[in-house]
Coordinates of C-alpha atoms and ligand atoms in Angstrom, one line a residue:
Chain A
M137 CA -56.2 98.6 179.3
K138 CA -56.1 99.5 183.0
K139 CA -54.1 102.6 183.7
N140 CA -51.4 102.6 186.3
P141 CA -52.2 104.6 189.4
P142 CA -50.4 108.0 189.6
M143 CA -46.9 108.0 191.0
T144 CA -44.1 110.4 191.5
I145 CA -40.8 110.0 189.6
A146 CA -39.2 108.5 192.7
E147 CA -41.9 106.0 193.1
K148 CA -41.8 105.1 189.4
I149 CA -38.1 104.3 189.5
L150 CA -38.5 102.3 192.7
S151 CA -41.4 100.3 191.3
A152 CA -39.5 99.6 188.1
H153 CA -36.6 98.3 190.1
S154 CA -38.7 96.1 192.4
G155 CA -40.5 94.4 189.5
R156 CA -43.9 95.7 190.7
K157 CA -46.6 97.8 189.1
Q158 CA -46.8 100.1 192.0
V159 CA -45.2 100.9 195.3
F160 CA -46.6 102.9 198.2
P161 CA -44.8 105.3 200.6
G162 CA -43.8 103.4 203.8
E163 CA -43.5 100.0 202.1
L164 CA -40.3 98.0 202.5
I165 CA -39.2 96.8 199.1
E166 CA -36.3 94.9 197.7
V167 CA -34.8 96.6 194.6
R168 CA -32.3 95.9 191.9
V169 CA -29.3 98.2 191.9
D170 CA -28.0 99.7 188.6
F171 CA -24.9 101.2 190.0
A172 CA -23.0 101.2 193.3
L173 CA -20.1 103.2 194.7
G174 CA -17.7 103.5 197.6
N175 CA -14.8 105.7 198.5
D176 CA -11.5 105.4 200.4
I177 CA -13.3 105.8 203.8
T178 CA -16.4 103.7 203.3
A179 CA -15.2 101.0 200.8
P180 CA -12.6 99.3 203.0
L181 CA -15.4 98.4 205.5
A182 CA -17.7 97.4 202.7
I183 CA -15.1 95.1 201.2
K184 CA -14.7 93.6 204.7
A185 CA -18.5 93.1 204.8
F186 CA -18.5 91.6 201.3
K187 CA -15.9 89.0 202.4
E188 CA -17.6 88.3 205.7
I189 CA -20.9 87.6 203.9
G190 CA -19.1 84.9 202.1
A191 CA -19.5 86.4 198.6
R192 CA -16.9 85.5 196.0
R193 CA -17.7 87.7 193.1
V194 CA -19.2 91.2 192.8
F195 CA -22.7 91.3 191.2
R196 CA -21.4 93.2 188.1
R197 CA -17.8 94.3 187.7
D198 CA -18.9 97.2 185.4
R199 CA -21.5 98.6 187.7
I200 CA -19.4 99.4 190.7
A201 CA -17.2 102.5 191.1
L202 CA -14.4 102.7 193.7
V203 CA -13.2 106.2 194.1
P204 CA -10.4 107.1 196.4
D205 CA -11.2 110.8 196.8
H206 CA -11.4 111.7 200.5
F207 CA -7.9 111.5 201.8
T208 CA -6.1 111.4 198.4
P209 CA -3.4 111.8 197.2
A210 CA -2.9 109.7 200.3
K211 CA -2.3 112.1 203.2
D212 CA -0.6 109.6 205.5
I213 CA 0.3 106.0 205.9
L214 CA -3.1 104.8 207.2
S215 CA -4.9 106.6 204.3
A216 CA -2.5 105.0 201.8
E217 CA -3.4 101.6 203.3
Q218 CA -7.1 102.3 202.8
C219 CA -6.5 103.2 199.2
K220 CA -4.5 100.0 198.8
V221 CA -7.5 97.9 200.0
L222 CA -9.6 99.5 197.2
R223 CA -6.9 99.0 194.6
E224 CA -6.3 95.4 195.4
F225 CA -10.0 94.5 195.6
A226 CA -10.6 96.2 192.3
R227 CA -7.8 94.2 190.7
Q228 CA -9.0 90.9 192.2
Q229 CA -12.6 91.5 191.2
H230 CA -11.7 93.1 187.8
I231 CA -13.7 96.1 188.7
V232 CA -13.8 98.4 185.7
H233 CA -14.4 101.7 187.4
F234 CA -11.6 102.1 189.9
F235 CA -10.2 105.6 189.6
E236 CA -6.6 106.2 190.5
I237 CA -5.7 109.8 191.2
G238 CA -4.8 111.3 187.9
E239 CA -8.0 110.2 186.4
A240 CA -10.2 110.7 189.4
G241 CA -11.9 113.4 191.3
I242 CA -14.7 113.8 193.9
E243 CA -17.0 110.8 193.3
H244 CA -20.2 112.8 192.9
A245 CA -18.8 115.1 190.3
L246 CA -16.9 112.3 188.6
L247 CA -19.6 109.7 188.1
P248 CA -22.1 111.9 186.2
E249 CA -19.2 113.4 184.2
K250 CA -18.1 110.0 183.0
G251 CA -21.7 109.0 182.2
L252 CA -21.6 106.1 184.7
V253 CA -24.9 107.1 186.3
L254 CA -27.9 107.8 184.1
P255 CA -31.5 108.9 184.2
G256 CA -33.9 106.3 185.6
D257 CA -31.1 104.5 187.4
L258 CA -31.2 103.2 190.9
V259 CA -27.9 104.2 192.5
I260 CA -26.6 103.2 195.9
G261 CA -23.5 104.7 197.3
A262 CA -21.6 104.4 200.6
D263 CA -21.5 108.2 200.9
S264 CA -24.3 110.4 202.1
H265 CA -24.1 112.8 199.1
T266 CA -24.9 110.0 196.7
C267 CA -28.2 111.8 196.4
T268 CA -26.4 114.2 194.0
Y269 CA -27.4 112.0 190.9
G270 CA -31.0 112.8 191.5
A271 CA -30.1 115.9 189.4
I272 CA -30.1 113.8 186.3
G273 CA -33.4 112.0 187.2
A274 CA -32.0 108.9 188.9
F275 CA -33.2 107.5 192.3
S276 CA -30.0 107.8 194.2
T277 CA -29.3 107.5 197.9
G278 CA -26.5 107.0 200.4
V279 CA -26.0 104.0 202.7
G280 CA -23.3 102.8 205.0
S281 CA -20.5 100.3 204.3
T282 CA -22.3 97.1 205.3
D283 CA -25.1 97.9 202.9
L284 CA -22.6 98.6 200.2
G285 CA -20.9 95.3 200.9
A286 CA -24.3 93.5 200.5
V287 CA -25.0 95.4 197.3
M288 CA -21.7 94.5 195.8
A289 CA -22.5 90.8 196.7
T290 CA -26.1 90.7 195.6
G291 CA -26.9 93.6 193.4
R292 CA -29.9 94.2 195.5
I293 CA -31.0 96.2 198.6
W294 CA -34.0 96.8 200.8
L295 CA -35.4 100.3 200.9
K296 CA -38.3 102.0 202.4
V297 CA -40.4 103.8 199.8
P298 CA -40.1 107.4 200.8
E299 CA -42.9 109.9 200.8
S300 CA -42.4 112.6 198.3
I301 CA -42.3 116.3 199.0
K302 CA -42.6 118.8 196.1
L303 CA -40.5 121.9 196.1
I304 CA -41.6 124.4 193.5
Y305 CA -39.3 127.3 192.5
D306 CA -40.7 130.0 190.4
G307 CA -39.3 133.1 188.8
K308 CA -36.0 134.6 187.7
L309 CA -32.9 134.3 189.8
N310 CA -31.5 137.5 191.3
P311 CA -27.9 138.5 190.3
W312 CA -25.3 136.2 191.9
V313 CA -28.0 133.7 193.1
S314 CA -27.4 130.1 192.2
G315 CA -28.6 126.6 193.0
K316 CA -26.7 126.7 196.2
D317 CA -28.7 129.7 197.4
L318 CA -32.0 127.9 196.6
I319 CA -31.1 124.8 198.5
L320 CA -29.6 126.7 201.4
F321 CA -32.8 128.8 201.6
T322 CA -34.9 125.7 201.4
I323 CA -32.9 124.0 204.2
G324 CA -33.3 127.1 206.3
D325 CA -37.0 127.0 205.7
I326 CA -37.7 123.3 206.5
G327 CA -34.8 122.5 208.8
V328 CA -32.1 119.8 208.9
D329 CA -34.7 117.1 209.4
G330 CA -37.4 118.9 207.4
A331 CA -37.4 116.1 204.7
L332 CA -36.4 113.2 207.0
Y333 CA -36.7 109.9 205.1
Q334 CA -38.4 111.8 202.2
A335 CA -37.8 112.2 198.5
M336 CA -37.3 115.9 197.7
E337 CA -38.6 116.6 194.2
F338 CA -37.3 120.0 192.9
C339 CA -39.4 121.6 190.1
G340 CA -40.9 124.8 188.8
S341 CA -39.8 127.3 186.1
T342 CA -36.6 128.2 187.9
I343 CA -35.4 124.7 187.9
R344 CA -36.2 124.2 184.2
H345 CA -33.8 127.0 183.5
L346 CA -31.1 126.0 186.0
P347 CA -27.9 124.6 184.5
M348 CA -26.8 121.1 185.4
S349 CA -24.2 122.4 187.8
G350 CA -26.9 124.2 189.9
R351 CA -29.1 121.1 189.8
F352 CA -26.3 118.9 191.1
T353 CA -25.7 121.4 193.9
M354 CA -29.4 121.2 194.9
A355 CA -29.8 117.4 194.8
N356 CA -26.4 117.1 196.5
M357 CA -27.7 118.9 199.6
A358 CA -31.0 117.0 199.9
I359 CA -29.3 115.0 202.7
E360 CA -28.7 118.2 204.6
A361 CA -32.5 118.4 205.0
G362 CA -32.5 114.7 206.1
G363 CA -33.9 113.7 202.7
K364 CA -33.5 110.2 201.3
N365 CA -32.9 111.6 197.9
G366 CA -33.3 114.7 195.8
I367 CA -34.7 114.4 192.3
I368 CA -35.3 116.5 189.3
E369 CA -37.3 115.4 186.2
P370 CA -35.0 115.2 183.2
D371 CA -35.5 117.7 180.4
E372 CA -33.6 119.2 177.5
I373 CA -30.9 120.5 179.7
T374 CA -30.4 117.0 181.3
L375 CA -30.5 115.3 177.9
H376 CA -27.9 117.7 176.5
Y377 CA -25.6 116.8 179.4
I378 CA -26.3 113.0 179.2
K379 CA -26.3 112.3 175.5
S380 CA -22.6 112.6 174.8
R381 CA -21.7 110.8 178.0
A382 CA -24.1 107.8 178.2
K383 CA -22.7 104.5 177.1
R384 CA -25.7 102.4 177.9
P385 CA -29.5 102.9 177.5
Y386 CA -31.4 104.9 180.1
R387 CA -34.9 105.8 180.8
I388 CA -36.7 109.0 181.5
Y389 CA -39.3 109.0 184.2
R390 CA -41.7 111.8 185.0
S391 CA -44.1 112.4 187.9
D392 CA -47.8 111.9 187.1
P393 CA -49.8 115.1 187.4
K394 CA -52.0 113.5 190.1
A395 CA -49.2 111.9 192.0
Y396 CA -49.4 112.2 195.8
Y397 CA -47.1 114.5 197.8
V398 CA -47.1 114.8 201.6
Q399 CA -46.2 118.4 201.2
E400 CA -45.8 121.0 198.5
R401 CA -43.9 124.2 199.1
Y402 CA -43.7 127.1 196.8
Y403 CA -40.7 129.5 196.6
D404 CA -40.8 132.9 194.8
V405 CA -37.1 133.1 193.9
S406 CA -37.3 136.8 193.1
K407 CA -37.2 137.1 196.9
I408 CA -34.1 134.9 197.4
Y409 CA -30.7 136.6 197.6
P410 CA -27.3 135.0 198.2
Q411 CA -27.5 132.9 201.3
V412 CA -25.0 132.1 204.0
A413 CA -25.3 129.2 206.5
L414 CA -23.8 130.2 209.8
P415 CA -22.2 127.7 212.3
H416 CA -23.0 124.9 213.1
L417 CA -25.9 123.8 211.0
P418 CA -26.7 124.1 207.3
S419 CA -30.2 125.3 208.3
N420 CA -28.8 128.3 210.1
V421 CA -29.1 130.5 207.0
K422 CA -29.2 134.3 206.5
D423 CA -29.3 136.6 203.6
V424 CA -25.6 137.6 203.0
R425 CA -26.5 141.2 203.4
E426 CA -27.7 140.5 207.0
V427 CA -24.8 138.6 208.4
G428 CA -22.9 141.6 209.7
K429 CA -19.2 142.0 209.8
I430 CA -17.7 138.5 209.9
E431 CA -14.0 138.3 209.3
I432 CA -12.6 135.1 207.9
D433 CA -9.3 133.3 207.9
Q434 CA -9.8 130.9 205.0
V435 CA -12.0 130.5 202.0
V436 CA -12.5 127.1 200.3
I437 CA -14.1 126.9 196.8
G438 CA -14.7 123.3 195.8
S439 CA -16.3 120.0 196.9
C440 CA -19.0 117.8 195.4
T441 CA -21.4 120.7 196.0
N442 CA -19.6 123.5 194.2
G443 CA -16.5 122.3 192.6
H444 CA -18.0 122.2 189.1
L445 CA -16.6 124.1 186.1
D446 CA -19.5 126.6 186.3
D447 CA -18.6 127.3 189.9
L448 CA -15.0 128.0 189.0
R449 CA -16.1 130.2 186.2
V450 CA -18.2 132.3 188.6
A451 CA -15.4 132.5 191.1
A452 CA -13.0 133.6 188.3
Q453 CA -15.4 136.2 187.2
V454 CA -15.3 137.8 190.6
L455 CA -11.5 137.3 191.2
K456 CA -10.4 138.4 187.7
G457 CA -7.7 141.1 188.0
K458 CA -8.0 141.3 191.8
K459 CA -6.0 140.2 194.8
I460 CA -7.4 138.3 197.8
S461 CA -7.1 140.0 201.2
S462 CA -3.8 139.5 202.9
S463 CA -5.6 138.4 206.0
L464 CA -6.8 135.1 204.6
R465 CA -6.0 132.0 202.5
L466 CA -8.0 131.0 199.5
I467 CA -8.0 127.3 198.5
I468 CA -9.6 126.3 195.2
I469 CA -10.3 122.7 194.4
P470 CA -11.5 121.7 191.0
A471 CA -13.7 118.6 191.6
T472 CA -12.3 116.4 188.9
Q473 CA -9.3 116.2 186.6
E474 CA -11.5 117.1 183.7
I475 CA -12.7 120.2 185.4
Y476 CA -9.2 121.1 186.3
Y477 CA -8.1 120.7 182.7
Q478 CA -11.0 122.8 181.4
A479 CA -10.3 125.5 184.0
M480 CA -6.8 125.7 182.8
K481 CA -7.8 125.9 179.1
E482 CA -10.2 128.7 179.9
G483 CA -7.6 130.7 181.8
L484 CA -9.4 130.4 185.1
I485 CA -6.4 128.8 186.9
E486 CA -4.3 131.8 185.9
I487 CA -6.8 134.2 187.3
F488 CA -6.9 132.2 190.6
L489 CA -3.1 132.1 190.8
S490 CA -2.7 135.8 190.2
A491 CA -5.3 136.5 192.8
G492 CA -3.2 134.8 195.3
S493 CA -5.0 131.5 195.8
V494 CA -3.7 128.0 196.1
I495 CA -5.0 125.3 193.8
S496 CA -5.4 121.8 195.2
P497 CA -5.6 118.7 193.2
P498 CA -9.1 117.2 193.0
T499 CA -9.9 115.8 196.5
C500 CA -12.5 116.2 199.2
G501 CA -9.7 117.5 201.3
P502 CA -10.7 120.2 203.7
C503 CA -14.5 119.7 203.1
L504 CA -14.5 117.0 205.8
G505 CA -11.5 118.2 207.7
G506 CA -9.3 115.6 205.9
H507 CA -6.3 117.5 204.7
M508 CA -5.3 120.4 202.3
G509 CA -6.5 123.2 204.6
I510 CA -7.4 122.2 208.1
L511 CA -8.5 124.9 210.5
A512 CA -6.8 125.7 213.7
K513 CA -8.5 126.5 217.0
G514 CA -10.7 129.6 216.8
E515 CA -10.3 130.0 213.0
R516 CA -13.2 130.7 210.7
A517 CA -13.7 129.6 207.2
L518 CA -16.2 130.4 204.4
A519 CA -16.7 127.4 202.2
T520 CA -18.7 126.4 199.2
T521 CA -19.1 122.9 200.8
N522 CA -22.3 121.4 202.2
R523 CA -21.7 120.9 206.0
N524 CA -20.8 123.3 208.7
F525 CA -21.0 121.0 211.7
R526 CA -18.9 121.7 214.7
G527 CA -15.3 120.8 213.9
R528 CA -16.1 119.7 210.4
M529 CA -13.1 121.4 208.9
G530 CA -10.6 121.0 211.7
D531 CA -10.4 121.9 215.4
A532 CA -13.6 121.5 217.4
D533 CA -13.4 125.2 218.1
S534 CA -13.2 126.4 214.5
E535 CA -16.1 127.6 212.5
V536 CA -17.4 127.0 209.0
Y537 CA -19.8 129.2 207.1
L538 CA -21.4 128.0 203.8
S539 CA -22.1 130.0 200.7
N540 CA -22.1 129.9 196.9
P541 CA -18.8 130.4 194.9
A542 CA -19.5 134.1 194.1
V543 CA -19.9 135.1 197.7
A544 CA -16.9 133.0 198.6
A545 CA -14.7 134.6 196.0
A546 CA -15.9 138.1 196.9
S547 CA -15.4 137.5 200.6
A548 CA -11.8 136.3 199.9
I549 CA -11.1 139.7 198.4
K550 CA -12.8 141.7 201.2
G551 CA -11.5 139.5 204.0
R552 CA -15.0 139.3 205.5
I553 CA -18.2 137.8 204.3
C554 CA -19.8 140.0 201.7
H555 CA -22.2 140.2 198.8
P556 CA -20.4 139.9 195.4
E557 CA -21.9 143.3 194.4
E558 CA -19.5 144.9 196.9
V559 CA -16.7 143.7 194.7
I560 CA -18.0 143.6 191.1
G561 CA -21.5 144.9 190.6
K562 CA -24.3 142.9 188.9
G563 CA -22.9 139.8 187.3
L564 CA -24.0 136.7 185.5
K565 CA -26.1 134.1 187.2
G566 CA -24.6 130.7 188.1
Chain B
M208 CA -33.7 90.6 223.7
K209 CA -33.4 92.6 227.0
L210 CA -30.8 95.3 227.8
E211 CA -30.0 97.3 230.9
G212 CA -27.7 100.2 231.5
K213 CA -27.0 103.7 232.6
V214 CA -28.2 106.6 230.5
W215 CA -26.0 109.2 228.6
K216 CA -28.2 112.0 227.4
F217 CA -27.5 114.1 224.2
G218 CA -29.3 116.9 222.4
S219 CA -30.7 117.2 218.9
D220 CA -29.0 116.9 215.5
I221 CA -26.0 115.1 216.8
D222 CA -24.1 114.6 213.6
T223 CA -21.7 111.8 212.6
D224 CA -18.7 114.3 212.7
A225 CA -19.5 114.8 216.4
I226 CA -19.8 111.0 217.0
I227 CA -16.5 110.3 215.3
P228 CA -14.5 113.2 213.6
A229 CA -13.1 112.6 210.2
R230 CA -9.6 112.9 211.4
Y231 CA -9.9 109.4 212.8
L232 CA -11.3 107.9 209.6
N233 CA -8.0 107.0 208.0
Q234 CA -8.6 103.6 209.4
S235 CA -11.6 101.5 210.4
D236 CA -10.6 99.5 213.5
P237 CA -13.6 99.6 215.9
K238 CA -11.2 99.7 218.9
Q239 CA -9.4 102.7 217.6
L240 CA -12.6 104.5 216.7
A241 CA -14.2 103.8 220.1
K242 CA -11.3 105.6 221.8
H243 CA -12.4 108.9 220.2
V244 CA -16.1 108.5 220.1
M245 CA -17.9 111.7 220.9
E246 CA -14.7 113.3 222.1
D247 CA -15.5 116.8 220.7
E248 CA -19.0 116.6 222.0
R249 CA -18.2 115.2 225.5
P250 CA -14.5 114.9 226.5
R251 CA -13.4 111.5 227.8
F252 CA -16.8 110.0 226.9
S253 CA -15.2 106.7 225.8
K254 CA -13.4 106.3 229.1
R255 CA -16.5 107.0 231.2
V256 CA -19.0 104.8 229.3
K257 CA -19.6 101.3 230.6
R258 CA -20.6 98.2 228.6
G259 CA -24.4 98.1 228.3
D260 CA -25.0 101.8 228.8
V261 CA -27.8 103.4 226.8
L262 CA -27.6 106.6 224.8
V263 CA -30.7 108.8 224.8
A264 CA -30.9 111.7 222.4
D265 CA -33.3 114.2 221.0
K266 CA -34.3 114.4 217.3
N267 CA -32.3 113.6 214.1
F268 CA -29.6 111.6 215.8
G269 CA -26.7 110.6 213.5
C270 CA -27.3 113.2 210.8
G271 CA -24.7 114.0 208.2
S272 CA -22.2 111.6 206.7
S273 CA -22.8 108.0 205.9
R274 CA -19.8 106.8 208.0
E275 CA -20.6 103.5 209.5
H276 CA -17.7 104.2 211.8
A277 CA -20.1 106.2 213.9
P278 CA -22.4 103.4 215.1
L279 CA -19.4 101.1 215.1
A280 CA -17.5 103.3 217.5
L281 CA -20.6 103.7 219.8
K282 CA -21.2 100.0 219.8
E283 CA -17.6 99.2 220.5
A284 CA -17.4 101.7 223.3
G285 CA -20.1 99.8 225.0
I286 CA -23.4 101.5 224.1
S287 CA -26.0 98.7 223.9
C288 CA -28.9 100.7 222.5
I289 CA -29.8 104.2 221.4
I290 CA -33.2 105.8 222.1
A291 CA -34.0 109.0 220.3
K292 CA -36.9 111.2 219.1
S293 CA -35.9 110.4 215.6
F294 CA -32.8 109.1 213.7
A295 CA -31.2 110.3 210.5
R296 CA -31.9 107.7 207.9
I297 CA -28.5 106.4 207.0
F298 CA -27.5 106.2 210.7
Y299 CA -30.7 104.1 211.3
R300 CA -29.8 101.7 208.5
N301 CA -26.2 101.4 209.7
G302 CA -27.2 100.8 213.3
L303 CA -29.5 98.0 212.4
N304 CA -27.0 96.6 209.9
I305 CA -24.3 96.2 212.4
G306 CA -26.7 94.9 215.1
L307 CA -27.0 98.1 217.3
P308 CA -30.6 98.4 218.4
L309 CA -32.2 101.8 217.8
L310 CA -35.5 102.8 219.2
E311 CA -37.7 105.9 218.4
S312 CA -39.7 107.2 221.3
P313 CA -40.3 111.0 221.7
E314 CA -41.7 110.5 225.3
A315 CA -38.7 108.5 226.4
S316 CA -36.4 111.0 224.8
E317 CA -38.1 113.8 226.7
E318 CA -38.4 112.3 230.1
I319 CA -35.4 110.0 230.6
E320 CA -32.5 111.9 232.2
E321 CA -28.7 111.5 232.3
G322 CA -27.7 108.9 234.8
D323 CA -31.1 107.1 235.0
R324 CA -31.0 103.3 234.8
V325 CA -33.1 102.0 232.0
R326 CA -34.1 98.5 230.9
V327 CA -35.1 97.9 227.3
D328 CA -37.2 95.0 226.0
L329 CA -36.5 95.1 222.3
S330 CA -39.0 92.5 221.1
K331 CA -41.8 94.4 222.8
G332 CA -40.4 97.8 222.1
E333 CA -40.7 98.7 225.8
I334 CA -38.4 101.0 227.7
F335 CA -38.4 101.1 231.5
D336 CA -36.9 103.9 233.4
L337 CA -35.9 102.1 236.6
T338 CA -34.9 105.3 238.3
K339 CA -38.1 107.1 237.6
K340 CA -40.2 103.9 237.6
K341 CA -41.8 104.8 234.3
K342 CA -42.5 102.8 231.2
F343 CA -42.4 104.1 227.6
L344 CA -43.4 102.5 224.3
A345 CA -41.1 102.9 221.3
S346 CA -42.4 102.8 217.7
P347 CA -42.4 99.1 216.7
I348 CA -39.4 98.0 214.7
P349 CA -40.7 96.5 211.5
P350 CA -40.6 92.6 211.5
F351 CA -38.0 92.5 208.8
M352 CA -35.6 94.6 210.8
Q353 CA -36.3 92.7 213.9
E354 CA -35.2 89.6 212.0
L355 CA -32.0 91.5 211.1
L356 CA -31.3 92.4 214.7
R357 CA -32.0 88.8 215.9
D358 CA -29.5 87.5 213.3
G359 CA -27.0 90.0 214.7
G360 CA -26.9 92.4 211.7
L361 CA -27.0 92.3 207.9
I362 CA -23.9 90.2 207.4
P363 CA -25.0 87.2 209.5
H364 CA -28.5 87.7 208.1
L365 CA -27.2 87.3 204.5
R366 CA -24.8 84.5 205.5
K367 CA -27.8 82.6 206.7
R368 CA -29.6 83.1 203.4
K369 CA -27.1 82.4 200.8
K370 CA -29.7 82.4 198.0
W371 CA -28.6 85.7 196.4
F372 CA -25.0 85.1 195.5
R373 CA -23.2 84.3 192.3
K374 CA -20.8 81.6 193.3
K375 CA -17.8 81.4 191.1
Ligands
SF4_270 S1 -16.5 116.8 198.9 FE1 -17.1 116.8 201.0 S2 -19.3 116.3 201.1 FE2 -18.5 115.8 199.0 S3 -18.0 113.6 199.1 FE3 -16.2 114.8 199.6 S4 -16.2 114.9 201.9 FE4 -18.3 114.3 201.2

């Protein structure tokens, strides 16, 4: 029997979905989509496109998720109208996975939690952080609304096969270092277009020990380096996460040892300390100990990047028994209802409240400058989100700094950006 | 397809939040979006831009969020074509999908200046700077995407080829 030529995990999933034995980087292929998603900003335009194409029925009513998460609970009349478009379309098409607030949360935390996206899947979402699901070994990438409209109609999409770049992380994490720091460090290293159009494959001994939350964070921010997707080979940790959640079969793909990578980069993580991205690009990173005295007006802990239960646990560990600085506001946003509920059961919410923070219902909220904590002119925020573009969280003359949840929590106590050790000493790793 | 217009020049890593800030995304009417296009980046841009004008930018144009509202707002404001050193991937797809031509040409991006008049021949991938009297070549648009552009975007393209749909 002839053996298949070596391929990366990304190429294997693409070729399996294109019905071909092999695909080559640079090729334009048409693939079958396993799961598609849209939110309250992107889906209304996608639904319009769907109708304009002349389609009557969605390709599969159980393989589409519509998640109103950006401006929800609806922040104004226009936002309410957008949610209504989703709701009515979902009813009319009998879409199974429409999530009303109360059962919802931020799409990229919600879908894996509900077991809707699985290893080996090809996932297309009208949201740039759709790349998050690469953490469970899916090929998952973001598109715009018209593309989503076409996918909902046809179940198919054209894609260019990306070149793969291999990012190897080796060694033991330093105290208070998490997946967020690894990915920020990487983006600082390769730049905001360092992986433009490419598949970023994260591997190495560090990744093998990284919990799912950290893996989601890393794959989530592949787009911040311009990547088409981020991907991590499934292992025991992945399977442990998936097993109780999956309601349909899935497939594990792994890169062949001789697969081709345009680039391989090696990171000795023992040299990586908590990172902070300074305005106005995620690549503008510094070691937290080197940022100097930066006073802040607001801290946000949440988003699809760092709104996971593990993130809240780390934040609570830092905040326990302490009060935040009177010079700032701390907003904490559990990414999903489930996370919120767990955080409550574990007593985290109580810690947050006694520390003086406000808890927002699960929503994207301030991450994209939507609502629930917009910045005024000249204000400065430290956030566990993924983007610090100019004006991202409010006024065009406000500033956003990015960090992991431990740094964010510690800084909320100090009133300025600081290393968690200034507040609590050597802690657990996230 | 030939286009001609005045150039608006932008730098590198222009993100979609700069093109259209999220505070305007609680609706998706292109006319409303166009009113605010680039307003944090260049005040009153939407008022000053004329139909047919060309946007020339440095690398990684349109990085960040997947909002199709960004190319829609630019197109509605009158921008007929964008030339850049490189485009962020989702923006590139979105542009072509809504029928907004995008050309990659590092030389053109370097040399063309704000206010120049340029003419673009899309089928040949040629860019003429009429002010400087210089010609640049863009990386060729793959045939499949040219077909998309000729059809006017992904929607008309799919409408023409109904083969894929479940009709029920
Ligand atoms: S949390 Fe922020 S980055 Fe994530 S989907 Fe929402 S707006 Fe986008």
